[in-house]
CSV table of C-alpha atoms and ligand atoms in Angstrom, one decimal:
chain,number,residue,atom,x,y,z
A,1,MET,CA,-0.4,-0.3,0.1
A,2,ALA,CA,2.7,2.6,0.5
A,3,ALA,CA,5.0,2.1,-1.7
A,4,LYS,CA,1.6,2.1,-4.0
A,5,ARG,CA,1.4,6.0,-2.7
A,6,LYS,CA,4.8,5.9,-3.5
A,7,GLN,CA,5.5,5.0,-7.3
A,8,GLN,CA,2.2,6.9,-7.7
A,9,ARG,CA,3.5,10.3,-5.9
A,10,SER,CA,6.1,9.9,-7.6
A,11,ARG,CA,4.5,9.6,-11.3
A,12,SER,CA,3.0,13.1,-10.3
A,13,PRO,CA,5.2,16.0,-12.3
A,14,VAL,CA,7.2,18.4,-10.7
A,15,THR,CA,7.8,21.8,-11.5
A,16,ALA,CA,9.2,25.2,-11.1
A,17,ILE,CA,7.2,27.5,-9.0
A,18,ALA,CA,7.2,31.8,-10.0
A,19,LEU,CA,5.3,33.8,-8.2
A,20,THR,CA,4.2,37.1,-10.1
A,21,ILE,CA,3.2,40.5,-7.6
A,22,ALA,CA,1.9,42.5,-10.5
A,23,GLY,CA,-2.1,44.2,-11.6
A,24,SER,CA,-4.8,42.8,-13.0
A,25,ASP,CA,-5.4,43.4,-16.8
A,26,SER,CA,-9.2,43.0,-17.7
A,27,SER,CA,-7.9,42.5,-20.7
A,28,ALA,CA,-5.3,39.7,-20.6
A,29,GLY,CA,-2.7,41.5,-22.4
A,30,ALA,CA,-0.4,43.0,-20.2
A,31,GLY,CA,-0.2,42.4,-16.3
A,32,ALA,CA,-0.9,38.9,-14.2
A,33,GLN,CA,-2.9,37.6,-16.5
A,34,ALA,CA,0.6,37.9,-19.4
A,35,ASP,CA,3.1,37.1,-16.9
A,36,LEU,CA,0.9,33.3,-16.2
A,37,LYS,CA,0.3,32.5,-19.4
A,38,THR,CA,3.9,33.1,-20.0
A,39,PHE,CA,4.8,30.7,-17.6
A,40,ALA,CA,2.3,28.0,-18.0
A,41,GLY,CA,4.3,29.0,-22.1
A,42,LEU,CA,7.0,28.0,-20.4
A,43,GLY,CA,6.5,24.7,-18.2
A,44,VAL,CA,6.7,26.5,-15.2
A,45,TYR,CA,3.6,26.8,-12.6
A,46,GLY,CA,2.7,30.7,-11.6
A,47,VAL,CA,1.7,32.0,-8.4
A,48,THR,CA,-0.1,35.4,-8.0
A,49,ALA,CA,-0.3,38.5,-5.2
A,50,ILE,CA,-2.4,40.9,-7.0
A,51,THR,CA,-1.8,44.8,-6.6
A,52,CYS,CA,-4.5,46.3,-8.3
A,53,ILE,CA,-7.4,46.0,-10.7
A,54,VAL,CA,-7.3,47.9,-13.6
A,55,ALA,CA,-10.3,48.4,-16.6
A,56,GLU,CA,-8.9,48.2,-19.1
A,57,THR,CA,-8.8,47.1,-23.3
A,58,PRO,CA,-6.4,47.4,-25.6
A,59,GLY,CA,-5.8,50.7,-26.3
A,60,LYS,CA,-8.2,52.2,-23.1
A,61,VAL,CA,-7.1,52.0,-19.8
A,62,SER,CA,-9.9,53.5,-18.0
A,63,GLN,CA,-9.9,53.2,-14.8
A,64,ILE,CA,-6.9,51.6,-12.4
A,65,GLN,CA,-7.6,51.1,-8.2
A,66,PRO,CA,-5.0,49.7,-5.5
A,67,ALA,CA,-5.5,47.2,-3.0
A,68,ASP,CA,-4.8,47.3,1.0
A,69,ALA,CA,-1.0,46.9,0.8
A,70,ALA,CA,-2.3,44.7,3.7
A,71,ILE,CA,-3.8,42.0,1.5
A,72,VAL,CA,-1.1,42.3,-0.4
A,73,ARG,CA,1.2,41.5,2.5
A,74,GLU,CA,-1.1,38.4,3.1
A,75,GLN,CA,-0.8,37.2,-0.2
A,76,ILE,CA,2.6,36.9,-0.7
A,77,ILE,CA,3.3,35.6,2.9
A,78,LEU,CA,1.1,32.9,2.2
A,79,LEU,CA,2.3,31.9,-0.8
A,80,GLN,CA,5.7,31.8,0.3
A,81,LYS,CA,5.1,29.3,2.5
A,82,SER,CA,2.7,26.8,1.1
A,83,PHE,CA,4.8,27.0,-1.9
A,84,PRO,CA,9.1,26.3,-3.1
A,85,ILE,CA,9.5,29.2,-5.6
A,86,SER,CA,11.9,29.7,-7.1
A,87,ALA,CA,11.5,32.7,-8.8
A,88,ILE,CA,9.5,35.6,-8.2
A,89,LYS,CA,8.5,38.6,-10.6
A,90,THR,CA,7.2,42.6,-9.8
A,91,GLY,CA,5.1,44.4,-12.1
A,92,LEU,CA,3.0,46.6,-11.1
A,93,LEU,CA,3.0,48.0,-8.4
A,94,CYS,CA,0.3,51.0,-8.0
A,95,ASN,CA,1.2,53.3,-5.4
A,96,THR,CA,3.8,54.2,-2.5
A,97,GLN,CA,2.1,52.2,0.1
A,98,ILE,CA,2.3,49.2,-2.3
A,99,VAL,CA,5.8,49.2,-2.9
A,100,LEU,CA,6.8,49.7,-0.2
A,101,VAL,CA,5.2,47.0,1.7
A,102,VAL,CA,6.5,44.6,-1.2
A,103,ALA,CA,9.9,45.3,-0.2
A,104,GLU,CA,9.3,44.8,3.1
A,105,THR,CA,7.4,41.5,3.0
A,106,LEU,CA,10.3,40.3,-0.2
A,107,ARG,CA,13.1,41.3,2.0
A,108,GLN,CA,12.1,38.7,5.1
A,109,THR,CA,10.4,35.8,3.0
A,110,THR,CA,13.4,35.9,0.6
A,111,ARG,CA,15.8,35.9,4.2
A,112,LYS,CA,14.1,32.8,5.0
A,113,THR,CA,13.1,30.7,1.7
A,114,GLY,CA,17.2,31.9,0.0
A,115,THR,CA,14.8,32.8,-3.5
A,116,ARG,CA,17.8,34.8,-5.1
A,117,ASN,CA,15.9,35.0,-8.0
A,118,LEU,CA,13.6,38.5,-7.8
A,119,VAL,CA,13.2,40.5,-11.1
A,120,VAL,CA,11.7,44.0,-11.0
A,121,ASP,CA,10.1,45.5,-13.6
A,122,PRO,CA,9.5,49.0,-12.7
A,123,VAL,CA,5.9,49.5,-14.9
A,124,MET,CA,5.8,53.1,-14.9
A,125,ILE,CA,4.0,53.9,-17.7
A,126,ALA,CA,1.0,52.3,-19.7
A,127,THR,CA,1.8,51.9,-23.7
A,128,THR,CA,-1.2,54.3,-24.4
A,129,GLY,CA,1.0,56.6,-22.0
A,130,GLN,CA,-1.0,56.7,-18.8
A,131,PRO,CA,1.0,57.5,-16.2
A,132,LEU,CA,0.4,53.5,-13.3
A,133,LEU,CA,2.6,54.6,-10.4
A,134,ASP,CA,2.7,57.5,-8.7
A,135,GLY,CA,5.6,59.7,-8.5
A,136,GLY,CA,6.3,59.5,-5.0
A,137,ALA,CA,6.4,56.0,-5.2
A,138,ILE,CA,9.5,55.9,-8.2
A,139,GLU,CA,11.9,56.9,-4.7
A,140,ILE,CA,10.6,53.9,-3.0
A,141,TYR,CA,11.5,52.0,-5.8
A,142,GLU,CA,15.1,53.2,-5.7
A,143,ARG,CA,15.7,52.8,-1.7
A,144,GLU,CA,14.2,49.7,-0.5
A,145,LEU,CA,12.9,47.5,-3.7
A,146,PHE,CA,16.4,47.7,-6.5
A,147,PRO,CA,18.7,46.7,-4.2
A,148,LEU,CA,16.8,43.3,-3.4
A,149,ALA,CA,16.4,43.0,-7.4
A,150,ARG,CA,18.5,40.2,-9.7
A,151,LEU,CA,17.6,42.2,-12.2
A,152,ILE,CA,15.9,45.4,-12.9
A,153,THR,CA,14.3,45.0,-16.0
A,154,PRO,CA,13.2,49.5,-17.1
A,155,ASN,CA,12.7,50.4,-20.7
A,156,LEU,CA,13.9,53.4,-22.9
A,157,ASP,CA,11.4,55.6,-20.7
A,158,GLU,CA,12.0,54.4,-17.2
A,159,SER,CA,15.0,55.0,-17.7
A,160,SER,CA,15.6,58.2,-18.6
A,161,ARG,CA,12.8,59.1,-15.4
A,162,LEU,CA,16.1,57.2,-13.5
A,163,LEU,CA,18.0,59.2,-14.8
A,164,GLY,CA,17.1,62.1,-15.5
A,165,ASP,CA,18.5,61.6,-18.8
A,166,PRO,CA,17.0,61.1,-22.1
A,167,ILE,CA,18.3,57.9,-24.0
A,168,ALA,CA,18.5,59.0,-27.9
A,169,ASP,CA,20.6,56.0,-29.2
A,170,LEU,CA,22.7,52.5,-29.1
A,171,PRO,CA,25.8,53.7,-27.1
A,172,ALA,CA,23.9,55.8,-24.3
A,173,MET,CA,21.3,53.0,-24.3
A,174,HIS,CA,25.1,51.0,-23.2
A,175,ARG,CA,26.0,54.3,-20.7
A,176,ALA,CA,22.7,53.6,-19.2
A,177,ALA,CA,22.8,50.3,-18.4
A,178,ALA,CA,26.2,50.1,-17.0
A,179,ALA,CA,25.0,53.6,-14.8
A,180,LEU,CA,22.2,51.5,-13.7
A,181,ALA,CA,23.4,48.4,-12.6
A,182,LYS,CA,26.0,51.0,-10.7
A,183,LYS,CA,23.7,52.4,-9.4
A,184,TYR,CA,21.3,50.0,-8.2
A,185,GLY,CA,23.6,47.4,-6.8
A,186,ALA,CA,22.2,44.9,-9.4
A,187,ALA,CA,21.4,44.1,-13.3
A,188,VAL,CA,19.5,46.1,-15.7
A,189,LEU,CA,18.0,45.3,-18.6
A,190,LEU,CA,17.5,47.8,-20.5
A,191,LYS,CA,15.2,47.3,-23.0
A,192,GLY,CA,15.7,49.5,-26.3
A,193,GLY,CA,12.3,47.9,-28.9
A,194,HIS,CA,10.9,51.5,-28.6
A,195,LEU,CA,14.3,52.9,-30.2
A,196,ARG,CA,12.7,53.1,-33.5
A,197,GLY,CA,15.6,50.6,-36.3
A,198,ARG,CA,14.7,46.9,-38.2
A,199,PHE,CA,16.3,45.6,-35.0
A,200,ALA,CA,15.2,45.8,-31.2
A,201,VAL,CA,17.9,45.7,-29.8
A,202,ASP,CA,18.4,45.9,-25.4
A,203,VAL,CA,21.4,45.7,-23.2
A,204,LEU,CA,22.0,43.7,-20.5
A,205,HIS,CA,24.7,45.1,-18.3
A,206,ASP,CA,25.6,43.1,-14.8
A,207,GLY,CA,27.4,45.6,-13.4
A,208,ILE,CA,30.7,44.0,-15.3
A,209,ARG,CA,30.1,44.0,-18.7
A,210,ALA,CA,27.6,44.0,-20.9
A,211,THR,CA,25.1,41.8,-23.7
A,212,GLU,CA,23.4,42.9,-26.2
A,213,PHE,CA,20.5,41.1,-27.7
A,214,SER,CA,18.4,41.7,-30.5
A,215,ALA,CA,15.2,40.5,-32.1
A,216,PRO,CA,14.0,41.9,-35.7
A,217,PHE,CA,11.9,44.7,-35.1
A,218,VAL,CA,8.4,44.0,-35.8
A,219,PRO,CA,7.0,47.1,-37.1
A,220,ASP,CA,3.8,48.6,-36.2
A,221,VAL,CA,2.6,46.7,-33.8
A,222,ALA,CA,0.6,48.4,-30.5
A,223,THR,CA,0.4,45.5,-28.3
A,224,HIS,CA,0.0,46.3,-24.8
A,225,GLY,CA,1.6,43.7,-22.8
A,226,THR,CA,5.7,43.2,-24.5
A,227,GLY,CA,7.5,44.5,-21.0
A,228,CYS,CA,4.7,41.6,-18.4
A,229,THR,CA,5.5,38.7,-21.3
A,230,TYR,CA,9.5,39.8,-20.9
A,231,SER,CA,10.4,39.8,-18.0
A,232,ALA,CA,7.9,36.4,-16.8
A,233,ALA,CA,9.5,34.6,-19.2
A,234,ILE,CA,12.8,36.1,-17.5
A,235,THR,CA,11.8,34.9,-14.4
A,236,ALA,CA,10.0,31.3,-15.8
A,237,GLU,CA,13.9,30.7,-17.4
A,238,LEU,CA,15.4,31.7,-13.5
A,239,ALA,CA,12.7,29.4,-11.8
A,240,LYS,CA,13.9,26.8,-14.0
A,241,GLY,CA,17.3,26.8,-13.5
A,242,ALA,CA,18.8,29.0,-15.9
A,243,ASP,CA,21.6,31.8,-15.7
A,244,LEU,CA,20.9,35.2,-16.3
A,245,SER,CA,21.9,35.6,-19.3
A,246,GLU,CA,20.0,32.2,-21.0
A,247,ALA,CA,17.0,33.6,-19.1
A,248,VAL,CA,17.5,37.0,-20.9
A,249,LYS,CA,18.1,35.1,-24.4
A,250,SER,CA,15.0,32.6,-24.1
A,251,GLY,CA,13.2,35.4,-22.8
A,252,LYS,CA,13.5,37.6,-25.5
A,253,GLN,CA,12.6,35.2,-28.3
A,254,PHE,CA,9.6,34.5,-26.5
A,255,VAL,CA,8.5,37.5,-26.5
A,256,SER,CA,9.2,38.5,-29.9
A,257,ALA,CA,7.8,35.1,-31.2
A,258,ALA,CA,4.7,36.4,-28.9
A,259,ILE,CA,4.3,39.4,-30.6
A,260,ARG,CA,4.7,37.8,-34.5
A,261,ARG,CA,2.2,35.4,-33.4
A,262,ARG,CA,-0.4,38.1,-31.8
A,263,PHE,CA,-4.1,38.2,-32.6
A,264,VAL,CA,-5.6,41.2,-34.1
A,265,TRP,CA,-9.5,41.2,-34.0
A,266,ASN,CA,-11.6,43.8,-35.3
A,267,SER,CA,-14.6,45.4,-32.9
A,268,SER,CA,-16.8,48.2,-32.6
A,269,ARG,CA,-13.7,50.0,-31.2
A,270,GLY,CA,-11.4,49.7,-34.6
A,271,ARG,CA,-8.5,46.7,-34.8
A,272,ILE,CA,-7.8,45.3,-31.2
A,273,SER,CA,-5.0,42.7,-30.5
A,274,ALA,CA,-3.3,40.7,-28.4
A,275,LEU,CA,0.2,39.1,-27.6
A,276,ASN,CA,-0.3,35.7,-27.8
A,277,GLN,CA,1.7,34.2,-25.4
A,278,GLY,CA,1.6,30.3,-26.4
A,279,LEU,CA,-2.4,30.0,-26.8
A,280,LYS,CA,-3.1,26.9,-29.2
A,281,PHE,CA,-6.0,28.4,-30.9
A,282,HIS,CA,-8.9,27.4,-33.2
A,283,GLN,CA,-9.4,29.6,-36.7
A,284,SER,CA,-12.4,30.6,-37.2
B,1,LIG,O1,2.1,47.2,-19.6
B,1,LIG,C1,2.1,48.1,-18.4
B,1,LIG,C2,1.2,47.0,-16.9
B,1,LIG,C3,1.5,46.5,-16.8
B,1,LIG,N1,0.1,45.7,-15.5
B,1,LIG,C4,-0.7,46.5,-15.4
B,1,LIG,C5,-1.2,46.8,-16.7
B,1,LIG,C6,0.1,47.0,-17.6
B,1,LIG,C7,-0.4,47.7,-18.5
B,1,LIG,O2,-1.5,48.6,-19.3
B,1,LIG,O3,-2.6,47.1,-16.6
B,1,LIG,C8,-1.6,45.6,-14.8
């Protein structure tokens, strides 16, 4: 009997677990929904701590309601106690109180669990240009959360906001990535997707050296959630044990494929599109 139970147990699949601390996007293209689809697409079991509810549809953020900091904290603590989580990412944290409580909770729980794989995606502005984070929260990010991160993944706008200088070309991206890695004592992946060219080039700086990651740029794509999907894919690879550079390489391939295979629908609001993080779909 015991032998049979043991056999049954050993046949159950075991997979890596990743936690995303992020907002809910009603249209499921970004936020925690994109993270979960990405984790699943890469064979990682995802769990979530929801920080806010965003009512949105592709192209329009309508309303944002933050969760109480106390329930954000409880979700993280409970999950960390119950699951062997091997990587964590943060996405939209919405306001100062939530950034503070996430940093404080991760400082405590990761000391106990030893999880070093924290990817911080400093989500500040939506693809539509709408601010998603209140101004004072950025300072708290810099002081409390960045020092805990293994990797920070700002885009060009977020990097210029953090450094106070515009970033206009690839040499400026290299200088900025090095400056950010030095400033925060963490590896930095500066995403250059918004620098229109034939290739979307990102620069990873680990504090010592820089590596470029490049993929053909897909023009005329206004799909939101690329940043979330990219950082979630990196988190999934870290959860499975990849090193940082391998994780970024696979993450870039994953997000590029999600963009190439995006869905496009006609709706009463015109054409809308969403990333495809690996859905097997039925063509009607
Ligand atoms: O893409 C940034 C982003 C992140 N997280 C949530 C969002 C959005 C964009 O709108 O809704 C929850």
